[in-house]
Coordinates of C-alpha atoms in Angstrom, one line a residue:
Chain A
M1 CA -20.5 -0.3 21.6
T2 CA -22.5 1.4 18.9
A3 CA -23.0 5.0 17.9
S4 CA -24.7 7.3 15.5
V5 CA -22.6 9.0 12.8
E6 CA -23.5 12.3 11.1
F7 CA -21.9 14.1 8.2
R8 CA -22.8 17.7 8.4
G9 CA -22.1 19.8 5.3
L10 CA -18.9 18.0 4.5
R11 CA -16.8 19.6 1.9
R12 CA -13.4 18.6 0.6
E13 CA -11.5 19.7 -2.4
F14 CA -8.3 18.2 -4.0
G15 CA -6.9 21.0 -6.1
K16 CA -9.6 21.6 -8.6
T17 CA -11.6 18.4 -8.0
V18 CA -14.4 18.6 -5.5
A19 CA -14.5 15.3 -3.8
L20 CA -17.2 16.2 -1.3
D21 CA -19.6 19.0 -2.0
G22 CA -21.7 19.6 1.1
L23 CA -22.5 16.0 2.1
D24 CA -25.3 15.6 4.7
L25 CA -26.0 12.2 6.1
H26 CA -27.3 10.8 9.3
I27 CA -26.6 7.2 10.3
A28 CA -28.5 5.7 13.1
P29 CA -26.8 3.6 15.8
G30 CA -26.4 0.0 14.7
E31 CA -27.3 0.8 11.1
F32 CA -25.5 -0.7 8.1
I33 CA -25.1 2.0 5.5
A34 CA -23.6 1.4 2.1
L35 CA -22.1 4.5 0.3
L36 CA -22.5 3.7 -3.3
G37 CA -21.3 5.6 -6.3
P38 CA -18.9 5.6 -9.3
S39 CA -15.2 6.2 -8.7
G40 CA -14.5 9.8 -7.8
C41 CA -17.9 10.4 -6.3
G42 CA -16.5 11.1 -2.9
K43 CA -17.6 8.0 -1.0
T44 CA -14.1 7.0 0.0
T45 CA -13.2 10.5 1.0
A46 CA -16.3 10.6 3.2
L47 CA -15.2 7.4 4.9
R48 CA -11.7 8.7 5.4
C49 CA -13.1 11.7 7.1
V50 CA -14.7 9.5 9.7
A51 CA -11.4 7.6 10.1
G52 CA -9.5 10.8 10.4
F53 CA -7.2 10.3 7.4
E54 CA -8.8 13.2 5.6
R55 CA -9.8 16.5 7.1
P56 CA -12.8 18.2 5.5
D57 CA -12.3 21.8 4.3
S58 CA -15.6 22.6 5.9
G59 CA -18.3 20.8 7.7
A60 CA -18.1 18.3 10.5
V61 CA -18.3 14.6 11.3
L62 CA -20.2 13.8 14.4
V63 CA -20.1 10.5 16.3
D64 CA -22.9 10.3 18.9
G65 CA -23.4 14.0 18.5
K66 CA -19.8 14.8 19.3
D67 CA -17.8 16.7 16.8
I68 CA -14.7 14.6 16.0
T69 CA -13.5 16.5 13.0
N70 CA -10.3 17.6 14.7
V71 CA -9.5 14.4 16.6
P72 CA -6.4 12.7 15.3
A73 CA -6.8 9.4 13.5
N74 CA -5.2 7.4 16.3
K75 CA -7.5 8.7 18.9
R76 CA -10.8 7.9 17.1
D77 CA -13.1 5.1 17.9
A78 CA -13.6 3.6 14.5
G79 CA -12.2 0.3 13.2
M80 CA -11.4 0.3 9.5
V81 CA -11.0 -2.5 6.9
F82 CA -9.0 -1.5 3.8
Q83 CA -9.2 -2.6 0.3
S84 CA -6.2 -4.9 0.5
Y85 CA -2.6 -5.3 1.7
S86 CA -3.3 -3.7 5.0
L87 CA -2.1 -6.6 7.3
F88 CA 1.3 -6.0 8.8
P89 CA 3.5 -8.4 6.9
N90 CA 5.9 -9.0 9.8
L91 CA 3.2 -10.2 12.2
N92 CA 1.1 -13.4 12.1
A93 CA -2.6 -13.3 12.0
R94 CA -2.9 -13.4 15.8
D95 CA -0.5 -10.5 16.3
N96 CA -2.1 -8.6 13.6
V97 CA -5.5 -8.9 15.3
A98 CA -3.9 -8.0 18.7
F99 CA -2.0 -5.0 17.3
G100 CA -4.4 -2.4 18.6
L101 CA -4.5 -4.1 22.0
R102 CA -0.8 -4.0 22.1
V103 CA -0.8 -0.3 21.4
R104 CA -3.1 0.1 24.3
K105 CA -0.8 -2.0 26.5
V106 CA -3.2 -4.8 27.2
P107 CA -1.4 -7.7 28.9
V108 CA -0.1 -10.4 26.6
A109 CA -2.5 -13.1 27.9
A110 CA -5.6 -11.0 27.6
R111 CA -4.8 -9.8 24.1
R112 CA -3.9 -13.3 23.0
K113 CA -7.3 -14.6 24.2
K114 CA -9.2 -11.7 22.6
A115 CA -7.3 -12.3 19.3
D116 CA -8.1 -16.0 19.3
E117 CA -11.8 -15.2 20.0
L118 CA -11.9 -12.8 17.1
L119 CA -10.2 -15.2 14.7
E120 CA -12.8 -17.8 15.7
L121 CA -15.5 -15.3 15.1
V122 CA -14.3 -14.6 11.5
G123 CA -13.9 -18.3 10.9
L124 CA -10.1 -18.7 11.0
P125 CA -9.5 -20.4 14.4
T126 CA -6.7 -22.5 13.0
H127 CA -4.8 -19.8 11.1
A128 CA -3.5 -17.7 14.1
D129 CA 0.1 -18.5 13.4
R130 CA 0.1 -17.9 9.7
Y131 CA 1.7 -14.8 8.2
P132 CA -0.2 -12.6 5.8
H133 CA 1.6 -14.0 2.8
Q134 CA 0.5 -17.5 3.8
L135 CA -3.2 -16.5 3.7
S136 CA -5.5 -16.1 0.7
G137 CA -7.1 -12.8 -0.1
G138 CA -10.3 -13.7 1.5
Q139 CA -8.6 -14.9 4.7
Q140 CA -6.5 -11.7 4.8
Q141 CA -9.7 -9.7 4.7
R142 CA -11.2 -11.8 7.5
V143 CA -8.1 -11.1 9.6
A144 CA -8.3 -7.5 8.8
L145 CA -12.0 -7.5 9.9
A146 CA -11.1 -9.2 13.2
R147 CA -8.3 -6.7 13.7
A148 CA -10.7 -3.8 13.1
L149 CA -13.1 -5.3 15.7
A150 CA -10.5 -6.0 18.3
L151 CA -10.7 -2.6 20.0
E152 CA -14.5 -2.9 20.0
P153 CA -15.0 0.3 18.1
R154 CA -18.3 2.1 18.0
V155 CA -18.2 2.4 14.2
L156 CA -16.9 0.0 11.6
L157 CA -15.6 1.4 8.4
L158 CA -15.3 -0.8 5.3
D159 CA -13.4 0.7 2.4
E160 CA -14.2 -1.6 -0.6
P161 CA -13.0 -4.6 1.4
L162 CA -14.2 -7.1 -1.1
S163 CA -13.2 -5.5 -4.4
A164 CA -9.9 -7.4 -4.6
L165 CA -11.5 -10.8 -4.1
D166 CA -12.8 -13.5 -6.4
A167 CA -16.6 -13.4 -7.1
K168 CA -17.4 -16.4 -5.0
V169 CA -15.4 -15.3 -2.0
R170 CA -16.8 -11.9 -2.3
V171 CA -20.4 -13.0 -2.0
A172 CA -19.6 -15.4 0.9
L173 CA -17.7 -12.7 2.8
R174 CA -20.2 -10.0 2.4
E175 CA -22.8 -12.2 3.8
E176 CA -20.6 -13.0 6.7
I177 CA -19.8 -9.3 7.3
R178 CA -23.5 -8.7 7.4
R179 CA -24.1 -11.5 9.9
L180 CA -21.3 -10.3 12.1
Q181 CA -22.6 -6.8 11.9
L182 CA -26.1 -7.9 13.0
D183 CA -24.7 -9.9 15.8
L184 CA -22.6 -7.1 17.2
G185 CA -25.0 -4.4 16.3
I186 CA -22.2 -2.1 15.3
T187 CA -22.8 1.0 13.2
T188 CA -21.2 0.2 9.8
I189 CA -20.3 2.3 6.8
F190 CA -19.5 0.3 3.8
V191 CA -18.0 2.0 0.7
T192 CA -18.5 0.2 -2.6
H193 CA -18.9 0.9 -6.2
D194 CA -20.7 -2.5 -6.7
Q195 CA -24.4 -1.9 -6.6
E196 CA -25.2 -5.5 -6.1
E197 CA -23.0 -5.6 -3.1
A198 CA -24.6 -2.5 -1.6
L199 CA -28.2 -3.7 -2.2
S200 CA -27.6 -7.1 -0.8
V201 CA -26.2 -6.2 2.6
A202 CA -27.1 -2.7 3.6
D203 CA -30.0 -1.4 5.7
R204 CA -29.9 1.7 3.7
V205 CA -28.0 2.6 0.5
A206 CA -26.7 6.1 0.0
V207 CA -26.0 6.9 -3.6
L208 CA -23.4 9.6 -4.1
R209 CA -22.6 11.6 -7.2
A210 CA -19.9 14.3 -7.5
G211 CA -19.7 14.7 -3.7
R212 CA -23.4 15.0 -3.1
L213 CA -26.0 12.7 -1.8
E214 CA -28.2 11.7 -4.7
Q215 CA -30.6 9.4 -2.8
I216 CA -30.7 7.5 0.4
G217 CA -33.2 4.7 1.1
S218 CA -33.6 1.0 1.7
P219 CA -32.2 -1.2 -1.1
A220 CA -35.7 -1.9 -2.5
E221 CA -36.5 1.8 -2.5
V222 CA -33.4 2.8 -4.3
Y223 CA -33.8 0.0 -6.8
D224 CA -37.5 0.3 -7.5
R225 CA -38.0 4.0 -7.0
P226 CA -34.8 5.7 -7.9
A227 CA -35.1 9.4 -7.1
T228 CA -33.2 10.6 -10.1
P229 CA -32.3 9.3 -13.5
F230 CA -28.7 9.0 -12.3
V231 CA -29.6 6.6 -9.5
A232 CA -31.8 4.7 -11.9
E233 CA -28.9 4.4 -14.3
F234 CA -26.3 3.6 -11.7
V235 CA -28.2 1.1 -9.6
G236 CA -29.0 -1.7 -12.0
T237 CA -29.6 -1.3 -15.7
M238 CA -32.3 0.8 -17.2
N239 CA -33.9 0.9 -20.6
H240 CA -34.6 4.3 -21.9
L241 CA -37.7 4.1 -24.1
A242 CA -39.4 7.0 -25.8
G243 CA -42.9 7.6 -24.4
H244 CA -45.7 10.1 -24.5
V245 CA -47.3 11.3 -21.3
S246 CA -51.0 12.0 -21.2
G247 CA -52.3 12.9 -17.8
D248 CA -50.8 10.6 -15.2
Q249 CA -50.2 7.9 -17.7
V250 CA -47.6 7.3 -20.4
T251 CA -47.7 5.4 -23.6
V252 CA -44.7 3.3 -24.3
L253 CA -44.2 0.5 -26.7
G254 CA -47.9 0.6 -27.4
Q255 CA -48.8 0.1 -23.7
L256 CA -50.4 2.6 -21.3
L257 CA -48.7 2.6 -18.0
P258 CA -49.2 4.7 -14.9
V259 CA -46.5 7.2 -14.2
D260 CA -44.5 7.2 -10.9
G261 CA -43.1 10.4 -9.5
P262 CA -43.1 13.8 -11.1
V263 CA -44.0 14.3 -14.8
P264 CA -41.9 16.7 -16.9
A265 CA -43.7 19.6 -18.6
D266 CA -42.9 18.2 -22.0
P267 CA -45.2 15.3 -22.8
S268 CA -42.4 13.6 -24.8
V269 CA -40.4 11.7 -22.3
D270 CA -38.0 8.9 -21.6
V271 CA -39.6 6.0 -19.9
L272 CA -37.2 4.1 -17.6
I273 CA -37.8 0.3 -17.6
R274 CA -35.8 -2.4 -15.9
P275 CA -34.7 -5.2 -18.1
E276 CA -36.5 -7.7 -15.9
A277 CA -39.7 -5.7 -16.4
V278 CA -39.7 -6.4 -20.1
R279 CA -41.6 -9.5 -21.0
I280 CA -41.1 -11.3 -24.2
A281 CA -42.7 -14.3 -25.9
P282 CA -41.7 -15.9 -29.2
A283 CA -44.1 -14.8 -31.9
A284 CA -43.7 -15.1 -35.6
D285 CA -45.4 -11.7 -36.1
G286 CA -43.8 -10.1 -33.0
A287 CA -42.7 -6.5 -33.1
G288 CA -39.2 -7.2 -31.8
E289 CA -36.3 -9.2 -33.0
V290 CA -33.5 -10.7 -30.8
V291 CA -30.2 -9.1 -31.8
A292 CA -28.0 -10.8 -29.3
A293 CA -28.2 -12.9 -26.2
S294 CA -25.7 -13.0 -23.4
F295 CA -25.8 -15.9 -21.0
R296 CA -25.5 -14.9 -17.3
G297 CA -26.3 -18.2 -15.6
A298 CA -29.6 -17.9 -14.0
S299 CA -30.8 -15.5 -16.5
V300 CA -30.1 -14.4 -20.1
R301 CA -30.0 -10.8 -21.2
L302 CA -31.4 -10.3 -24.6
R303 CA -30.8 -7.3 -26.8
L304 CA -33.9 -6.7 -28.8
A305 CA -34.5 -4.5 -31.8
V306 CA -37.9 -2.8 -31.6
A307 CA -39.2 -0.1 -33.8
G308 CA -37.3 3.0 -32.9
G309 CA -34.5 1.5 -30.9
E310 CA -33.2 -1.3 -28.7
V311 CA -34.4 -2.8 -25.5
L312 CA -32.6 -5.0 -23.0
A313 CA -34.7 -7.8 -21.5
D314 CA -33.7 -10.3 -18.9
V315 CA -35.4 -13.7 -19.2
P316 CA -34.9 -16.8 -17.1
G317 CA -32.2 -19.1 -18.5
H318 CA -34.6 -22.0 -19.3
E319 CA -36.9 -19.7 -21.3
A320 CA -34.1 -18.3 -23.4
A321 CA -33.3 -21.6 -25.1
G322 CA -35.3 -20.9 -28.2
L323 CA -34.5 -17.2 -28.4
G324 CA -31.4 -17.1 -30.5
P325 CA -30.5 -14.0 -32.5
G326 CA -33.0 -13.4 -35.3
T327 CA -36.0 -14.8 -33.5
R328 CA -39.0 -12.6 -33.7
V329 CA -40.7 -11.9 -30.4
A330 CA -43.6 -10.0 -29.0
V331 CA -42.5 -7.4 -26.4
S332 CA -44.6 -6.2 -23.5
L333 CA -44.0 -4.5 -20.3
V334 CA -44.9 -5.5 -16.8
E335 CA -47.9 -3.5 -15.6
R336 CA -46.6 -1.2 -12.9
P337 CA -45.9 2.4 -12.3
V338 CA -42.9 3.6 -14.3
L339 CA -40.4 6.4 -13.8
V340 CA -40.2 9.0 -16.6
A341 CA -37.4 11.6 -17.3
A342 CA -36.9 14.4 -19.7
R343 CA -36.4 13.1 -23.2
T344 CA -32.9 12.1 -24.1
V345 CA -33.8 9.5 -26.7
T346 CA -33.7 11.2 -30.1
V347 CA -35.9 8.9 -32.1
P348 CA -39.6 9.7 -32.2
A349 CA -41.9 7.7 -30.0
P350 CA -42.1 4.3 -31.7
V351 CA -45.4 3.4 -33.1
V352 CA -45.6 -0.3 -32.6
T353 CA -47.7 -1.9 -35.2
T354 CA -48.5 -5.5 -35.6
D355 CA -47.8 -5.4 -39.4
A356 CA -44.2 -4.3 -38.9
V357 CA -41.9 -6.8 -40.6
Chain B
M1 CA 21.9 -2.1 -5.5
A2 CA 20.9 -4.2 -2.6
A3 CA 22.3 -7.2 -4.4
L4 CA 25.7 -5.8 -3.9
T5 CA 25.5 -6.7 -0.2
G6 CA 24.3 -10.2 -0.8
L7 CA 21.5 -9.6 1.7
E8 CA 18.7 -9.9 -0.8
R9 CA 17.5 -13.3 -1.7
V10 CA 18.4 -14.2 -5.2
S11 CA 15.6 -16.1 -6.9
A12 CA 16.3 -19.8 -7.3
P13 CA 17.7 -20.9 -10.7
A14 CA 15.1 -22.2 -13.1
P15 CA 14.8 -26.0 -12.9
A16 CA 14.6 -26.0 -16.7
A17 CA 18.4 -25.6 -16.8
R18 CA 19.8 -28.4 -18.9
T19 CA 23.4 -29.8 -19.1
R20 CA 24.7 -27.3 -21.7
P21 CA 23.8 -24.2 -19.8
R22 CA 25.3 -25.9 -16.7
V23 CA 28.6 -26.3 -18.5
W24 CA 28.6 -22.6 -19.4
R25 CA 27.7 -21.7 -15.9
G26 CA 30.7 -23.7 -14.7
V27 CA 32.9 -21.9 -17.2
V28 CA 31.7 -18.5 -16.1
F29 CA 32.0 -19.4 -12.5
L30 CA 35.6 -20.6 -13.0
L31 CA 36.6 -17.5 -14.9
S32 CA 35.2 -15.2 -12.3
A33 CA 36.8 -17.3 -9.5
V34 CA 40.1 -17.0 -11.3
Y35 CA 39.6 -13.3 -11.7
F36 CA 38.9 -12.7 -8.1
L37 CA 41.1 -15.3 -6.5
I38 CA 44.4 -14.9 -8.3
P39 CA 45.0 -11.3 -7.0
L40 CA 43.9 -12.3 -3.6
G41 CA 46.1 -15.4 -3.6
A42 CA 49.0 -13.4 -4.8
S43 CA 48.4 -10.8 -2.0
L44 CA 48.2 -13.6 0.5
W45 CA 51.4 -15.2 -0.8
Y46 CA 53.2 -11.8 -0.6
T47 CA 52.3 -11.4 3.0
I48 CA 53.5 -14.8 4.2
Y49 CA 56.5 -15.4 2.0
T50 CA 59.7 -13.5 2.2
P51 CA 62.5 -14.5 -0.2
G52 CA 65.3 -15.7 1.9
S53 CA 63.5 -16.3 5.1
G54 CA 60.6 -18.5 3.7
V55 CA 57.0 -18.7 4.8
S56 CA 55.9 -17.1 8.0
L57 CA 52.8 -15.4 9.5
A58 CA 54.9 -12.7 11.1
A59 CA 53.2 -9.9 9.2
Y60 CA 49.9 -10.9 10.8
G61 CA 51.4 -11.2 14.2
E62 CA 52.9 -7.7 13.8
L63 CA 49.5 -6.3 13.1
L64 CA 48.2 -6.1 16.6
T65 CA 51.2 -4.3 17.8
A66 CA 51.6 -2.0 14.8
E67 CA 51.3 1.6 15.8
G68 CA 48.0 3.1 14.8
F69 CA 46.3 -0.1 13.7
L70 CA 43.8 -0.3 16.5
Q71 CA 43.2 3.4 16.7
S72 CA 42.6 3.9 13.0
L73 CA 40.3 0.8 12.9
A74 CA 38.4 2.0 15.9
L75 CA 38.1 5.4 14.4
S76 CA 36.8 4.0 11.1
L77 CA 34.3 1.8 12.9
G78 CA 33.1 4.6 15.1
L79 CA 32.7 6.9 12.0
A80 CA 30.8 4.1 10.2
V81 CA 28.4 3.6 13.1
A82 CA 27.8 7.3 13.5
T83 CA 27.3 7.7 9.7
I84 CA 24.8 4.8 9.7
V85 CA 22.8 6.1 12.5
M86 CA 22.7 9.6 11.1
V87 CA 22.0 8.8 7.5
L88 CA 19.2 6.4 8.5
L89 CA 17.7 8.9 10.9
L90 CA 17.8 11.5 8.2
A91 CA 16.7 9.5 5.2
L92 CA 14.0 7.2 6.5
P93 CA 11.7 9.7 8.0
A94 CA 12.3 12.0 5.1
M95 CA 11.4 9.3 2.6
L96 CA 8.3 8.3 4.5
A97 CA 7.2 11.9 4.8
V98 CA 7.6 12.4 1.1
R99 CA 5.7 9.2 0.3
L100 CA 2.9 10.0 2.6
F101 CA 2.4 13.7 2.4
A102 CA 4.2 15.0 -0.7
P103 CA 4.4 12.3 -3.4
R104 CA 5.2 15.0 -6.0
L105 CA 8.5 15.8 -4.3
R106 CA 9.7 12.2 -4.8
V107 CA 11.4 13.0 -8.0
V108 CA 13.2 16.0 -6.5
M109 CA 14.3 13.9 -3.6
E110 CA 15.5 11.1 -5.8
V111 CA 17.6 13.6 -7.9
L112 CA 19.0 15.2 -4.7
C113 CA 19.9 11.9 -3.2
T114 CA 21.6 10.6 -6.3
L115 CA 23.6 13.8 -6.9
P116 CA 26.6 12.8 -4.7
L117 CA 27.2 10.0 -7.2
V118 CA 28.0 12.4 -10.0
V119 CA 30.1 14.8 -7.9
P120 CA 33.7 13.5 -7.8
P121 CA 34.9 13.1 -4.2
I122 CA 37.9 15.3 -5.0
T123 CA 35.6 18.2 -5.9
F124 CA 33.6 17.5 -2.8
V125 CA 36.6 17.5 -0.5
A126 CA 37.9 20.7 -2.0
G127 CA 34.6 22.3 -1.3
I128 CA 34.6 21.1 2.3
G129 CA 38.2 22.2 2.8
T130 CA 37.4 25.7 1.6
S131 CA 34.2 25.9 3.5
L132 CA 36.0 24.9 6.7
R133 CA 38.7 27.5 6.3
T134 CA 36.3 30.3 5.4
G135 CA 33.9 29.1 8.0
T136 CA 36.5 29.3 10.7
E137 CA 37.4 32.9 9.7
V138 CA 33.8 34.1 9.4
L139 CA 32.7 32.4 12.6
A140 CA 35.8 33.5 14.6
P141 CA 34.0 36.4 16.4
T142 CA 30.9 34.3 17.1
P143 CA 30.1 31.5 19.6
F144 CA 29.8 29.2 16.7
W145 CA 33.6 29.2 16.3
G146 CA 33.8 26.6 19.0
T147 CA 31.4 24.4 17.1
I148 CA 33.3 24.5 13.9
I149 CA 36.5 23.7 15.7
A150 CA 34.8 20.9 17.6
V151 CA 33.5 19.2 14.4
Q152 CA 37.1 19.0 13.3
N153 CA 38.3 17.3 16.4
P154 CA 40.9 14.7 15.2
A155 CA 39.8 12.2 17.9
F156 CA 36.4 12.0 16.3
P157 CA 36.0 14.2 13.3
V158 CA 32.3 14.9 13.0
V159 CA 33.0 16.7 9.7
L160 CA 33.9 13.3 8.2
V161 CA 30.6 11.9 9.4
L162 CA 28.8 14.7 7.7
A163 CA 30.7 14.2 4.5
Y164 CA 30.1 10.4 4.6
V165 CA 26.4 10.9 5.1
V166 CA 26.3 12.8 1.8
L167 CA 28.5 10.3 0.1
V168 CA 26.4 7.3 1.1
L169 CA 23.1 9.0 0.5
P170 CA 22.6 7.5 -3.0
F171 CA 23.2 3.9 -1.8
V172 CA 21.0 4.4 1.2
Y173 CA 18.3 6.0 -0.8
R174 CA 18.3 3.1 -3.3
S175 CA 18.2 0.4 -0.6
L176 CA 15.4 2.0 1.4
D177 CA 13.5 2.9 -1.7
S178 CA 13.5 -0.7 -2.9
G179 CA 12.5 -1.8 0.5
L180 CA 9.6 0.7 0.7
R181 CA 8.4 -0.4 -2.7
T182 CA 7.7 -3.9 -1.4
M183 CA 5.0 -2.7 0.9
D184 CA 2.0 -0.5 0.7
V185 CA 3.3 2.1 3.1
R186 CA 0.3 4.3 3.0
T187 CA -2.2 1.6 3.9
L188 CA 0.0 0.1 6.6
V189 CA 0.5 3.5 8.1
E190 CA -3.2 4.2 8.0
A191 CA -4.1 0.8 9.4
A192 CA -1.7 1.4 12.3
R193 CA -3.0 4.9 12.9
N194 CA -6.5 3.5 12.9
L195 CA -5.5 1.0 15.6
G196 CA -4.3 3.8 17.8
A197 CA -0.6 3.8 17.0
S198 CA 1.3 7.1 17.5
W199 CA 3.8 8.2 14.8
P200 CA 6.9 6.9 16.7
Y201 CA 5.2 3.7 17.5
L202 CA 4.3 2.9 14.0
L203 CA 7.7 3.9 12.7
F204 CA 9.5 1.5 15.0
R205 CA 6.8 -1.3 15.2
V206 CA 5.5 -1.3 11.7
I207 CA 7.9 0.4 9.2
V208 CA 11.2 -0.7 10.6
P209 CA 10.4 -4.4 11.1
N210 CA 9.2 -4.6 7.5
L211 CA 12.3 -2.8 6.2
R212 CA 14.8 -4.9 8.1
S213 CA 16.6 -6.2 5.1
A214 CA 16.6 -2.9 3.3
L215 CA 18.0 -1.2 6.5
A216 CA 20.6 -3.9 6.8
S217 CA 21.7 -3.5 3.3
A218 CA 21.9 0.2 3.6
S219 CA 23.9 -0.1 6.8
F220 CA 26.4 -2.5 5.2
L221 CA 26.9 -0.5 2.1
T222 CA 27.6 2.4 4.4
L223 CA 30.0 0.4 6.6
A224 CA 31.9 -0.8 3.5
L225 CA 32.1 2.6 2.0
V226 CA 33.2 4.3 5.2
L227 CA 35.8 1.6 6.0
G228 CA 37.3 2.0 2.5
E229 CA 37.0 5.8 2.1
Y230 CA 40.3 7.4 1.5
T231 CA 40.0 10.7 -0.5
V232 CA 38.0 12.8 1.8
A233 CA 39.7 11.6 5.0
S234 CA 43.2 11.9 3.7
L235 CA 42.8 15.3 2.1
L236 CA 41.2 16.7 5.3
G237 CA 44.1 15.3 7.2
Y238 CA 42.5 12.6 9.3
Q239 CA 43.8 9.0 9.8
P240 CA 41.1 6.4 9.7
F241 CA 41.7 2.9 8.6
A242 CA 42.1 3.3 4.8
V243 CA 44.4 6.3 5.2
W244 CA 46.5 4.3 7.8
I245 CA 46.9 1.4 5.4
V246 CA 48.2 3.7 2.7
T247 CA 50.5 5.4 5.1
V248 CA 51.9 2.2 6.5
S249 CA 52.4 0.7 3.0
G250 CA 55.2 3.1 2.4
S251 CA 57.4 1.6 5.2
K252 CA 55.9 -1.9 5.8
G253 CA 54.6 -3.3 2.5
Q254 CA 53.8 -6.8 3.8
L255 CA 51.9 -5.4 6.8
S256 CA 49.7 -3.1 4.8
V257 CA 48.7 -5.9 2.4
A258 CA 48.0 -8.2 5.3
V259 CA 45.7 -5.6 6.8
S260 CA 43.9 -5.3 3.5
I261 CA 43.3 -9.0 3.3
L262 CA 42.2 -9.1 6.9
S263 CA 39.7 -6.3 6.5
L264 CA 38.3 -7.9 3.4
V265 CA 37.8 -11.2 5.3
L266 CA 36.3 -9.2 8.2
I267 CA 33.7 -7.6 5.9
W268 CA 32.9 -10.9 4.2
L269 CA 32.3 -12.5 7.6
L270 CA 30.1 -9.6 8.6
L271 CA 28.0 -9.8 5.5
L272 CA 27.8 -13.6 5.7
A273 CA 26.6 -13.3 9.3
V274 CA 24.0 -10.8 8.4
S275 CA 22.7 -12.6 5.3
T276 CA 22.4 -15.9 7.2
V277 CA 20.5 -14.2 10.0
F278 CA 18.1 -12.6 7.5
G279 CA 18.0 -15.7 5.4
R280 CA 17.0 -17.8 8.3
Q281 CA 14.3 -15.4 9.3
R282 CA 12.7 -15.6 5.9
F283 CA 12.9 -19.3 5.9
G284 CA 11.2 -19.5 9.2
K285 CA 8.4 -17.5 7.9
E286 CA 7.9 -19.6 4.9
K287 CA 8.1 -22.9 6.7
G288 CA 4.3 -23.1 7.3
K289 CA 3.5 -22.8 3.6

């Protein structure tokens, strides 16, 4: 029931915009891949090439090593879940799920049984007789998922299936999708622009930019060791701090940290630091000052003014109580290898001194 | 546009309506009732009352036996059915194709489909007449001569169907357009394709069932227009229902008015039947809510 998928030099242009610019990607059988990127990066186009709704100008899509680029959409073996409004409004949930079986002329009793099983699988055993307009957004997407699985496709395609849902439903459903995917072992391509979504469910995350693959790796790899500054910027938040490289170490905010990855020729660099890697402690003579704090539930994101610029820092909510705007704090960085990039910060490397007022 | 046919569900009146607006509503209702019912009542009275001989339903009895009544009505209904089939077969696939594959052509299509509204039927029929005459001459030496004669066959003038297709295009376009707007056509088509449906399958199993009320309203606008169309048919020399009524009114005034009333009632009943059928369907769907 599962298959490998390969994009080989996929290229697609829409007028002057290049949606896919030679995309190469190999997805192993049973793997859950998230295609992540900003809108217009080509991720949806890539998915639609697998589904057959889009034909690449050049390159090929291979499923299990077989070129399917010229196979019409209705003869492909890939179930798709769309962003929204994809259920047939005139059919109830059961008939929606059974639609593909009906197309294949499966007998009524068999397709009814299968549809009920699938509705059970997606947690809607009692909703079979409801019409789409009687279902909530999350329920509709569950039905759509059941419908996509009804033909037991070898590949499951998810085109931002959660983006139209409430935050809470979104999280619950993405976990359920993952659970189902692991149970069925079906190769899954999940398109999203939400990095948290991608990181939390995928085996591997492929970050796309302007139709090209920027990086592919496990969620931890993409987050902790972004291959390019673009990935660093897009996946999570990054502080750009001015630093000075000496050998394989870099001086930033008065601290000497090991450098991870290649070092630019120019010793003046940007040091990329995650907000959660910034440690702060209230200190009357601290080098930084809290400018603003935004509450995010479990954590609080602080904007700090330090000599030479601003730094974002995430601190646990309970620690942030005493850190209102105007509080002076001492800023330090977690000791771990950091990524550096060519200098874009215009201010000179800050010299953090203890006597700064 | 669709509201013309009474097939679309009108949203329920706001519960906030107080007594004063209700009085006004009554007044408006009464005025419009008077406006519509007085001429109708007068017509009805005219058909059943003859000074000197009193009230009788003779005019209605005479109908069935009147020469040309059944033929002209059958012709009109036949033309209407042919027009409905043809205009839907033309317009629906074209509108879908434009939506799916050439969204930029939508404006062009809209203008083209609306054009018949601004061309007066008299101009239109003059054009058709000239074309038919010239066409017959030009095509005389070719095998197409037979075709152009056949389309003018008085037993079933295909040329009228062609003309009516053009005349009803604006109404059909509007109805279908509003129906297509209520659904995400592209996503539904792609979902169906993804599930293995061929193009004809998805047209008849996905698009048509979701367009039912739009298709019905388009059909009934067409039916009403074709049953009442006079100019084109008359000037091209055919005798469908409307032309027959006018012809007969010269000699039998009562009879022609009786026919008009009857056809009005007939169309009302048809519309009522259709709107209740569709109304019930919607209701059935909403019951589970």
